[in-house]
Short mmCIF file of C-alpha atoms and ligand atoms in Angstrom, two decimals:
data_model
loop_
_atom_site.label_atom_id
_atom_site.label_comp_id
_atom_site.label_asym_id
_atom_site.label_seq_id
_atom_site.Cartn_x
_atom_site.Cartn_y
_atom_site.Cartn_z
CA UNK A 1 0.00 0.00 0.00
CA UNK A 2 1.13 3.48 -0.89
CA UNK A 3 1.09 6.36 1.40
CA UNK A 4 0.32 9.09 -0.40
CA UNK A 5 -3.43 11.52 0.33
CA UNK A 6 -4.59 10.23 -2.74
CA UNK A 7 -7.65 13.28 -3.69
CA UNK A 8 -10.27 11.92 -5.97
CA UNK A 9 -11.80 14.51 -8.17
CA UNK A 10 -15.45 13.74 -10.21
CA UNK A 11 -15.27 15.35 -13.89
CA UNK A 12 -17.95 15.38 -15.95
CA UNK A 13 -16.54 14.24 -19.79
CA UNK A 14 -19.48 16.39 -21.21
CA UNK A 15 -19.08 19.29 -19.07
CA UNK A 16 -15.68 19.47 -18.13
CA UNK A 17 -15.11 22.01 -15.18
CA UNK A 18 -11.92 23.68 -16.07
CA UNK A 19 -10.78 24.56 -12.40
CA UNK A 20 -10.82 21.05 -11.58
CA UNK A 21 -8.61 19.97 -14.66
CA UNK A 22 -6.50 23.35 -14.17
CA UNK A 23 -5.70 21.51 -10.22
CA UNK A 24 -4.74 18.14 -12.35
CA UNK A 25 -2.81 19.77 -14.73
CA UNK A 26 -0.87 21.67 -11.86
CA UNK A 27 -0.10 17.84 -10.11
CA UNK A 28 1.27 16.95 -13.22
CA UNK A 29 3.47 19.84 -13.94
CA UNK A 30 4.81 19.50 -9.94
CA UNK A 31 6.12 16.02 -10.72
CA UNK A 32 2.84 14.42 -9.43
CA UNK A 33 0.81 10.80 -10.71
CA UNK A 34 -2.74 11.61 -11.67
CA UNK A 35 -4.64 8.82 -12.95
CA UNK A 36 -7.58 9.61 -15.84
CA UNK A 37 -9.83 8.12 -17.98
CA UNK A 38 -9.53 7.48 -21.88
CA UNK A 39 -11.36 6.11 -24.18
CA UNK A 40 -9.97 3.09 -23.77
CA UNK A 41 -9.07 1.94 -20.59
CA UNK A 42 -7.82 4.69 -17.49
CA UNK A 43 -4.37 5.52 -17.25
CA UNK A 44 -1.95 6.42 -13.94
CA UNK A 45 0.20 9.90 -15.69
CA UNK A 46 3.00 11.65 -14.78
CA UNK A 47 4.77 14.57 -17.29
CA UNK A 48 6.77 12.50 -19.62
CA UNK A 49 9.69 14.75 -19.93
CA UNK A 50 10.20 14.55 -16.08
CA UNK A 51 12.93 11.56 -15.27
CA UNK A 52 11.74 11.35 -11.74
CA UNK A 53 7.96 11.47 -12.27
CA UNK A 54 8.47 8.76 -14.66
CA UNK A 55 10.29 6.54 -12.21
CA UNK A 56 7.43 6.68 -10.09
CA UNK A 57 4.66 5.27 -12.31
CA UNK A 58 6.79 2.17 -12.30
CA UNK A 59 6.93 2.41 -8.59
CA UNK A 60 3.36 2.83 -8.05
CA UNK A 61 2.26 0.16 -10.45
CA UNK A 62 4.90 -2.21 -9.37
CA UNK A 63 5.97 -2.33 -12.91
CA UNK A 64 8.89 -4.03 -14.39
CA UNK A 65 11.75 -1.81 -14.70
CA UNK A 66 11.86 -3.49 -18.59
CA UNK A 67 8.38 -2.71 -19.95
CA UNK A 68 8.27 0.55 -21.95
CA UNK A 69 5.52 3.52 -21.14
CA UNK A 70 3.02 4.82 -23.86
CA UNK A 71 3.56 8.74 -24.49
CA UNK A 72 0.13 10.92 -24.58
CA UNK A 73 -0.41 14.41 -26.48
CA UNK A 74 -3.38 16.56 -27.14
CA UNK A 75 -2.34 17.72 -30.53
CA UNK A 76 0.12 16.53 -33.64
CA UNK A 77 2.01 19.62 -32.61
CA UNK A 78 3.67 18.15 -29.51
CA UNK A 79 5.08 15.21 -31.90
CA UNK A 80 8.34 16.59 -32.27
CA UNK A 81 9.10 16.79 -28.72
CA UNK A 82 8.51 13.22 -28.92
CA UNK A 83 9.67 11.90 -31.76
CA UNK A 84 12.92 12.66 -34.02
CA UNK A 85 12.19 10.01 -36.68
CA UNK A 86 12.53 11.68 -39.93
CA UNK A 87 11.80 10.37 -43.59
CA UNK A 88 9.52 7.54 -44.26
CA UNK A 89 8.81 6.66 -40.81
CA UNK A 90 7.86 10.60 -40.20
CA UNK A 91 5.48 10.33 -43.56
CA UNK A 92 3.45 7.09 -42.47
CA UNK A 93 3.11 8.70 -38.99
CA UNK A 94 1.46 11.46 -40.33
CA UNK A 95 -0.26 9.45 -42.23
CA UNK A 96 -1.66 7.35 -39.73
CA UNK A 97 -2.29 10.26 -37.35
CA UNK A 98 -4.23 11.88 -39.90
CA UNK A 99 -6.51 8.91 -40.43
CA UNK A 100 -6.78 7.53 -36.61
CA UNK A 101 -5.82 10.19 -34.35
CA UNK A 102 -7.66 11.06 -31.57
CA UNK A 103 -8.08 7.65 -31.32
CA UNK A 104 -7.13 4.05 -29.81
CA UNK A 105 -3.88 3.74 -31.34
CA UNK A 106 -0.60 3.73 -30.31
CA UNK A 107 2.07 4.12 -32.70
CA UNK A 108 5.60 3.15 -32.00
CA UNK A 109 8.64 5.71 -33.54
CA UNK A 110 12.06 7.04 -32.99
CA UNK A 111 12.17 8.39 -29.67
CA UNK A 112 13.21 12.31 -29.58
CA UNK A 113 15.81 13.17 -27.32
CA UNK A 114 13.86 15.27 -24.65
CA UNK A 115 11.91 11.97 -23.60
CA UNK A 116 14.06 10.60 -21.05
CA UNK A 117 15.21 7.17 -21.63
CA UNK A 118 13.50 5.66 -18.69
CA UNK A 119 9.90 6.19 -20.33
CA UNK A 120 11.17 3.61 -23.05
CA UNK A 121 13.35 1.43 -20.65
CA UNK A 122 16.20 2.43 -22.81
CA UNK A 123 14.81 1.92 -25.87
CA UNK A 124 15.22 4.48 -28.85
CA UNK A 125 11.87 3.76 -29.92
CA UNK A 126 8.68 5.39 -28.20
CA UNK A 127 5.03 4.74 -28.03
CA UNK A 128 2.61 7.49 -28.67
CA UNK A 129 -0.82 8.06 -28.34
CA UNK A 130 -3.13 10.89 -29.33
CA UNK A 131 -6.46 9.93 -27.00
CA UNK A 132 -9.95 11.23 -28.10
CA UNK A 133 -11.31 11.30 -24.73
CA UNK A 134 -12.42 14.52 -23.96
CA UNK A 135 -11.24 14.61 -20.05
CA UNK A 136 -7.42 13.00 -21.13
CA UNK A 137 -7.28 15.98 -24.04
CA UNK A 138 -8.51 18.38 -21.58
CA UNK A 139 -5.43 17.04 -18.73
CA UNK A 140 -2.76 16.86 -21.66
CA UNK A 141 -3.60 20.65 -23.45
CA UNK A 142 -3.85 22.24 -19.84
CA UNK A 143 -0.77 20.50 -18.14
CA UNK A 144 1.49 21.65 -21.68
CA UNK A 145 3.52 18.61 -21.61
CA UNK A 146 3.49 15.19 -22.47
CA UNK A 147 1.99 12.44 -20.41
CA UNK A 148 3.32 9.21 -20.10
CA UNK A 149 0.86 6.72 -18.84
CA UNK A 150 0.25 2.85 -18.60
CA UNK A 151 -2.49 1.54 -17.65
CA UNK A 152 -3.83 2.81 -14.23
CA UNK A 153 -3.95 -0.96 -12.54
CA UNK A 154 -1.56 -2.59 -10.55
CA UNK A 155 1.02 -4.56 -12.65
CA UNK A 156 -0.45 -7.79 -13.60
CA UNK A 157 -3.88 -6.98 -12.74
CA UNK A 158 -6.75 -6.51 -15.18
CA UNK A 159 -6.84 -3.13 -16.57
CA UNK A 160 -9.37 -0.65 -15.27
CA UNK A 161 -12.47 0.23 -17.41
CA UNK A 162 -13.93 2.49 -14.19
CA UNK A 163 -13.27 4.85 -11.76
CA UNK A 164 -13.83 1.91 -9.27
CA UNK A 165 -11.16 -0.59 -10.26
CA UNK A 166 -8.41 2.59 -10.09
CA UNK A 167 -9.51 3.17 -6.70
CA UNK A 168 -9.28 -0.28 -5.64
CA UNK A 169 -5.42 -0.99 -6.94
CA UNK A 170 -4.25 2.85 -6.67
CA UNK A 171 -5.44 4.40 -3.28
CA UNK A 172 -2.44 6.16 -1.87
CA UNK A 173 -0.38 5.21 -4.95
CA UNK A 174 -1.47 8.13 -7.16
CA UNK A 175 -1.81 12.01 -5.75
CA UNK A 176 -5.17 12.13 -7.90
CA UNK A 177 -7.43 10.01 -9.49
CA UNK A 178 -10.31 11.70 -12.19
CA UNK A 179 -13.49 10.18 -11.79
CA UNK A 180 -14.77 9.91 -15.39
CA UNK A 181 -16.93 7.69 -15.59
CA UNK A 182 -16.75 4.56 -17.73
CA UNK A 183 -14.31 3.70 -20.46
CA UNK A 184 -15.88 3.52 -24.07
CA UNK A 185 -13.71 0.69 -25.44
CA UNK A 186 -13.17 -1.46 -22.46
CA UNK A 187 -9.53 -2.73 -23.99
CA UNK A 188 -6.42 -0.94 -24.52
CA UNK A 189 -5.09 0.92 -27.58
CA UNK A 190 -3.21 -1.20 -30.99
CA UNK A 191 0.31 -0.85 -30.35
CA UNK A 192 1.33 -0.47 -34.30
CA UNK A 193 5.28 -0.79 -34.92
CA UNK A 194 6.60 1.61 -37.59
CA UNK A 195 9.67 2.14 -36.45
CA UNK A 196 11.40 -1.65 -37.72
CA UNK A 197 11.99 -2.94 -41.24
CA UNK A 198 8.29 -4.46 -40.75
CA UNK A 199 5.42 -2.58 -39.66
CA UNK A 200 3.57 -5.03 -36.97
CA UNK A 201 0.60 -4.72 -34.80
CA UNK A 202 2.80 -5.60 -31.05
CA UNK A 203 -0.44 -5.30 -29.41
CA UNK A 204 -3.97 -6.26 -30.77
CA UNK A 205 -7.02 -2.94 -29.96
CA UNK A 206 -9.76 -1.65 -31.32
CA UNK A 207 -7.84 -0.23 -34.31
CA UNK A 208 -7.41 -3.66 -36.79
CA UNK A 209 -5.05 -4.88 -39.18
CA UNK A 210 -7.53 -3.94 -41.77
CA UNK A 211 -7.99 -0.53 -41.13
CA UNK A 212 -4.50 -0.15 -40.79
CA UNK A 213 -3.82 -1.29 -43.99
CA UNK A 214 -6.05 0.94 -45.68
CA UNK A 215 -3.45 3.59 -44.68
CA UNK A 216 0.14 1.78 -45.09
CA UNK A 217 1.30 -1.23 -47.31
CA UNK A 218 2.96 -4.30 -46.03
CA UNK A 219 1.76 -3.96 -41.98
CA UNK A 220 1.75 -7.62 -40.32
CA UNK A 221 0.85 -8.79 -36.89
CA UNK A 222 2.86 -9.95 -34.03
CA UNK A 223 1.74 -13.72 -33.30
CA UNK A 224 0.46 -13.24 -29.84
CA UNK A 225 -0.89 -16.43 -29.31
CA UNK A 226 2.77 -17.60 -28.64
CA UNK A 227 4.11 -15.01 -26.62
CA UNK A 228 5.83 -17.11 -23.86
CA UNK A 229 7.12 -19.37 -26.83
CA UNK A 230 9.35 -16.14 -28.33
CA UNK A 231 13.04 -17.30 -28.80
CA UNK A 232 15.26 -17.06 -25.56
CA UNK A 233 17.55 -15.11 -26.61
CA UNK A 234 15.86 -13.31 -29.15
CA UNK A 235 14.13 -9.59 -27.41
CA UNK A 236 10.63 -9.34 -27.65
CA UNK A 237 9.66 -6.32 -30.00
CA UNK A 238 7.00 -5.42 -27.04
CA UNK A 239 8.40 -6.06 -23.76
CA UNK A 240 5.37 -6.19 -22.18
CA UNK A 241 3.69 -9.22 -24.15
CA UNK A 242 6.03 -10.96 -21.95
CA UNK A 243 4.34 -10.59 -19.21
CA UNK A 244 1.32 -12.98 -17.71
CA UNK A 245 -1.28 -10.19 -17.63
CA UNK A 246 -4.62 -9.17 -17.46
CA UNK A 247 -5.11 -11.74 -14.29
CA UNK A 248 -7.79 -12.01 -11.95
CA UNK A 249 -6.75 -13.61 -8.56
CA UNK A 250 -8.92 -16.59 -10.24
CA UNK A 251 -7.30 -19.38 -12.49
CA UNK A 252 -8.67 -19.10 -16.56
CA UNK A 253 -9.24 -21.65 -18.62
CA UNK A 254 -10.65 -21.07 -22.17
CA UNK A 255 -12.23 -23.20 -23.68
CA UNK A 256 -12.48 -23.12 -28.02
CA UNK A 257 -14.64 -25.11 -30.09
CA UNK A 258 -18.19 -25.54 -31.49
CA UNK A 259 -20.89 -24.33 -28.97
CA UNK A 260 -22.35 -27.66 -28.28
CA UNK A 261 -19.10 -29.22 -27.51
CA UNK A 262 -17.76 -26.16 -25.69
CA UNK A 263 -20.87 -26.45 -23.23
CA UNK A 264 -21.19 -29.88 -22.60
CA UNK A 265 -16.83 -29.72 -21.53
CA UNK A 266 -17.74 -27.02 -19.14
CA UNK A 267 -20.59 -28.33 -17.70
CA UNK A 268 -18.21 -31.82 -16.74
CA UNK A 269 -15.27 -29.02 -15.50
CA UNK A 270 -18.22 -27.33 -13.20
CA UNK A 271 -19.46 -30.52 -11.94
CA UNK A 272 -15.66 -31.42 -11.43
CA UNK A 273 -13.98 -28.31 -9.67
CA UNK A 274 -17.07 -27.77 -7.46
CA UNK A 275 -16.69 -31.50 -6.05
CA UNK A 276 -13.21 -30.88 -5.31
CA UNK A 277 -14.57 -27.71 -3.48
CA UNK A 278 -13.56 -24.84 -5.59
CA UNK A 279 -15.64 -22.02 -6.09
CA UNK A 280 -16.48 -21.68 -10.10
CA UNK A 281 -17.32 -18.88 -12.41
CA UNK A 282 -17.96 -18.91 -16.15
CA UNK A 283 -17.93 -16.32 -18.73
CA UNK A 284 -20.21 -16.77 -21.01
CA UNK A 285 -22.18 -14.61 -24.19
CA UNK A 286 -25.74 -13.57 -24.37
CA UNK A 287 -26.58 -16.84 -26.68
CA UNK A 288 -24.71 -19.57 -24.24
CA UNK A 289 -25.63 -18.04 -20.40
CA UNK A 290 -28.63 -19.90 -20.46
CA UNK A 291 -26.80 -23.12 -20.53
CA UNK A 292 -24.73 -22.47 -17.30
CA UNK A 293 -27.36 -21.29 -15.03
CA UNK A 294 -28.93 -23.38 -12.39
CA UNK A 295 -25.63 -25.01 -11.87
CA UNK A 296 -24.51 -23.05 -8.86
CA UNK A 297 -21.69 -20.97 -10.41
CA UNK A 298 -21.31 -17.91 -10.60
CA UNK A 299 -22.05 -16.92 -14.69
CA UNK A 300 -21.70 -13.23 -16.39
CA UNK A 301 -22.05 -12.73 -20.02
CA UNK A 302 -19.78 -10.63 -21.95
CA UNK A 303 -22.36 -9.71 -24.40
CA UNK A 304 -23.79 -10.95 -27.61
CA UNK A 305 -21.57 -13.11 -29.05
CA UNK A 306 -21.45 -11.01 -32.79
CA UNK A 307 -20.88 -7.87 -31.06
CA UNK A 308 -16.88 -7.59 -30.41
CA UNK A 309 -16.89 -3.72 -28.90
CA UNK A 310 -19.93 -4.86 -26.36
CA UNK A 311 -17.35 -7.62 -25.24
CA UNK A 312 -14.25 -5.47 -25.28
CA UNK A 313 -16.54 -3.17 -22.92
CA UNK A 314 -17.19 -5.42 -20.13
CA UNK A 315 -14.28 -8.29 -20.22
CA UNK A 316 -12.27 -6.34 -17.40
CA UNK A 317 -14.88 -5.45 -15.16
CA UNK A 318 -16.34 -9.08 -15.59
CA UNK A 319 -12.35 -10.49 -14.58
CA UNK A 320 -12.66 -7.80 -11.43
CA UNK A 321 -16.33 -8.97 -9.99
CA UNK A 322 -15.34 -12.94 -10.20
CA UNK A 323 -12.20 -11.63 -7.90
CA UNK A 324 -14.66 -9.71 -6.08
CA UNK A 325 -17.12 -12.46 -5.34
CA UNK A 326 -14.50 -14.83 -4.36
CA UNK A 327 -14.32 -17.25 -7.50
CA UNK A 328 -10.76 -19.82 -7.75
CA UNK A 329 -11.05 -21.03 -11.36
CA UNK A 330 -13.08 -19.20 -14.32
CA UNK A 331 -14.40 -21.11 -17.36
CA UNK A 332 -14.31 -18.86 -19.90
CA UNK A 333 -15.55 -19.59 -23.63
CA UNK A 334 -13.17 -18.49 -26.71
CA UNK A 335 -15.09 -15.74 -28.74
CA UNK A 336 -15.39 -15.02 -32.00
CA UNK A 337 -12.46 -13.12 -34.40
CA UNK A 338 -13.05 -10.20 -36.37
CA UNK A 339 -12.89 -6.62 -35.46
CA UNK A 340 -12.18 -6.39 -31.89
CA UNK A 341 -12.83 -10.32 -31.02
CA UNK A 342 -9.27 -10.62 -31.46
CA UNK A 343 -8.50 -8.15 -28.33
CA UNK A 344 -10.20 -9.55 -26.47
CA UNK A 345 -9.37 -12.81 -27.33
CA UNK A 346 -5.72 -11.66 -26.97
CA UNK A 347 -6.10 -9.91 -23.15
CA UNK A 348 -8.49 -13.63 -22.39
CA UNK A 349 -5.84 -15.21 -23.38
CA UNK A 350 -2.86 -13.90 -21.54
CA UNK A 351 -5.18 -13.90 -18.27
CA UNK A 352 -5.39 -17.38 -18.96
CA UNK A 353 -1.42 -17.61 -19.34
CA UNK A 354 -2.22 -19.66 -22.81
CA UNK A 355 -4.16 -22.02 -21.13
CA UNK A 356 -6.54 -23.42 -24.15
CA UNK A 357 -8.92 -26.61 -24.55
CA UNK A 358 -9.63 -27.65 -27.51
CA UNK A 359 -13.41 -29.07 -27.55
CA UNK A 360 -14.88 -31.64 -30.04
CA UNK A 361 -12.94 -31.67 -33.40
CA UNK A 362 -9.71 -29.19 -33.64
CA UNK A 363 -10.52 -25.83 -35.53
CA UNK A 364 -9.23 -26.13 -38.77
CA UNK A 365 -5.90 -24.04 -38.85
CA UNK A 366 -5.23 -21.73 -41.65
O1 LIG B 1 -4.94 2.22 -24.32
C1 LIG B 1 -3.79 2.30 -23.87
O2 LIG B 1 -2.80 2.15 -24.58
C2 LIG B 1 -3.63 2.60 -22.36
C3 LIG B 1 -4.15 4.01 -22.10
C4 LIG B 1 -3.91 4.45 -20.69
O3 LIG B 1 -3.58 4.90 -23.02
N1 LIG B 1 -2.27 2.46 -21.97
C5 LIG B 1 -1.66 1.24 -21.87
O4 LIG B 1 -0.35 1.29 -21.43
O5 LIG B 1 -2.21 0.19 -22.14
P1 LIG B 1 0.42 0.00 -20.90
O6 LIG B 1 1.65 0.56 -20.33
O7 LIG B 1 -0.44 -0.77 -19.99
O8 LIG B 1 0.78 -0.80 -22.17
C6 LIG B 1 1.75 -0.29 -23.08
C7 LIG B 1 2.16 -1.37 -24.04
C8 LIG B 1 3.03 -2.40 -23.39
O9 LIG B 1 2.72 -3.68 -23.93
C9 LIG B 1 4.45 -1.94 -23.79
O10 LIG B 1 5.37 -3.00 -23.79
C10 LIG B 1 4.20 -1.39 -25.17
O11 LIG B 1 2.95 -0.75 -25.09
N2 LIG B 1 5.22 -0.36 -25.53
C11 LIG B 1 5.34 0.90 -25.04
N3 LIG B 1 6.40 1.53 -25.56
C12 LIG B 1 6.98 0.64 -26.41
C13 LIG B 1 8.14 0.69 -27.26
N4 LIG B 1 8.91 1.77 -27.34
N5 LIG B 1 8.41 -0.42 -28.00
C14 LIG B 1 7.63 -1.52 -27.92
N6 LIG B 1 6.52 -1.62 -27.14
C15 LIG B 1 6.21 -0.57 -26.39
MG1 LIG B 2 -1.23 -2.29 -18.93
#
């Protein structure tokens, strides 16, 4: 547990009361950690260009001294206090900023020399991000400087999607934390590599392969499904898919498959754990709930299962209320790709440490 007085502050996205972000911005600019909302998940943010703020994010999270910070601006004028990288790179991230800035998307470019080099854990690269909610733009423009922020949970824990879950992990860890309400996207941003001889997605988002390639020629995608299985001595090209993430006190398991066969090998695992005496939760979709209930476990939904953004939405803040309501092992069911199934997917999957069964007849693999 930190020590700090940790203030928090309600802010109205729609009606943003200036005094109140004018108080933020002034935390920031003394050094301080504010934590805010975006339209992806919150973040904990200290002023980028300060070398000693910075070190304390990592502090507060408990972060790995080895896993890189995003950088956040308010305007494509603060990029070249951030960035240096001239050229090609500099075109496609204008290009890209044009097309998906404000937005969930983190691109990855030469760092500039006035960003210390513990925001990037030594790195010469640096991830930036242009967010479109209104209360982070509001915190950036007013503070003047740069924000570096991760995500505003402790390190390993699911990411926050509410005012709630920052409370819960960063009471007397941050000097300020923004109520703003809920999170639109639920996930975090696509980190998007431009810096390399590839382009690569690092991180799967909102922001898809598709729609980046509408912009830039010859992208690719990290395969995250491996991400333990990366060479040993080769460096990940984003340190923190390293990382078991994304966890709930709770064990995962995911289960893939065809519905029927998916069901039936949960409904054996319930009857299973709870004889052995473990407390059971399963995550479900709008079409398959109905097939867990009555079976004394505790069963949320994630949504319908053709709507991707719905389960983006609520896949942390389902992880957070089985760990609320005491649950050891969660069932969870794999969901569908396309769009932003495959964040999801990705963030259920590293909460799960890779943990996969494979129900009825193996998916065909492409
Ligand atoms: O949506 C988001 O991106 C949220 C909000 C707060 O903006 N932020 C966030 O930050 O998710 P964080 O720190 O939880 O995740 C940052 C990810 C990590 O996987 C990190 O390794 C990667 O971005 N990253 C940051 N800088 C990098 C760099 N220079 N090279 C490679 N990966 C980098
Ligand atoms: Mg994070």
């Amino acid at each position: 547990m930190g020590n700090k007085n940790t203030e928090i502050i309600k802010i109205d996205r729609h009606d943003i009361d200036g005094r109140a972000v004018a108080h933020c911005a002034e935390v920031i600019r003394r050094g301080g950690l504010v934590c805010f909302p975006t339209e992806t998940v919150y973040g904990i943010g200290a002023n980028a260009i300060d070398a000693a703020a910075v070190d304390s994010i990592f502090r507060a999270k408990g972060r790995p001294a080895d896993n890189p910070l995003i950088v956040h601006i308010a305007d494509t004028d603060m990029l070249p206090g951030v960035t240096s990288c001239k050229g090609r790179q500099r075109e496609i991230l204008y290009r890209l900023a044009e097309r998906f800035w404000p937005g969930p998307l983190t691109v990855i470019a030469e760092r500039a020399a006035g960003v210390p080099a513990n925001v990037s854990c030594g790195l010469d690269t640096v991830g930036i991000r242009f967010p479109s909610h209104e209360i982070a733009r509001a915190l950036i423009a007013v503070s003047g400087v740069p924000i570096a922020a991760p995500s505003a949970n402790l390190s390993g824990r699911p990411s926050p999607t509410r005012a709630s879950h920052v409370i819960e992990d960063m009471m007397g860890r941050a000097d300020v934390i923004i109520d703003g309400g809920e999170c639109d996207v639920g996930v975090e941003s696509t980190v998007f590599d431009i810096a390399g001889d590839k382009m690569s997605i690092l991180r799967p988002g909102a922001i898809t392969l598709e729609d980046l390639c509408e912009v830039v020629d010859g992208a690719d995608e990290v395969d995250w499904r491996r991400p333990f299985g990366e060479g040993k001595n080769e460096a990940p090209r984003s340190p923190g898919m390293k990382y078991r993430h994304y966890s709930p006190k709770a064990e995962v398991i995911i289960y893939d498959g065809d519905r029927s066969s998916v069901v039936k090998r949960i409904l054996r695992e319930i009857k299973k754990r709870k004889f052995e005496g473990f407390s059971v939760g399963v995550l479900a979709t709008d079409e398959s709930i109905c097939y867990y209930k009555g079976e004394g476990t505790v069963v949320q939904s994630l949504g319908s299962s053709d709507d991707s953004l719905q389960q983006a939405s609520n896949l942390f803040h389902c992880l957070r209320r089985f760990d609320g309501m005491g649950v050891d092992v969660i069932l969870a069911e794999a969901l569908p790709s396309g769009g932003a199934g495959d964040a999801v997917m990705n963030r259920l999957y590293r909460a799960a440490g890779g943990t996969v069964v494979i129900c009825g007849e193996a998916p065909e693999t492409t």
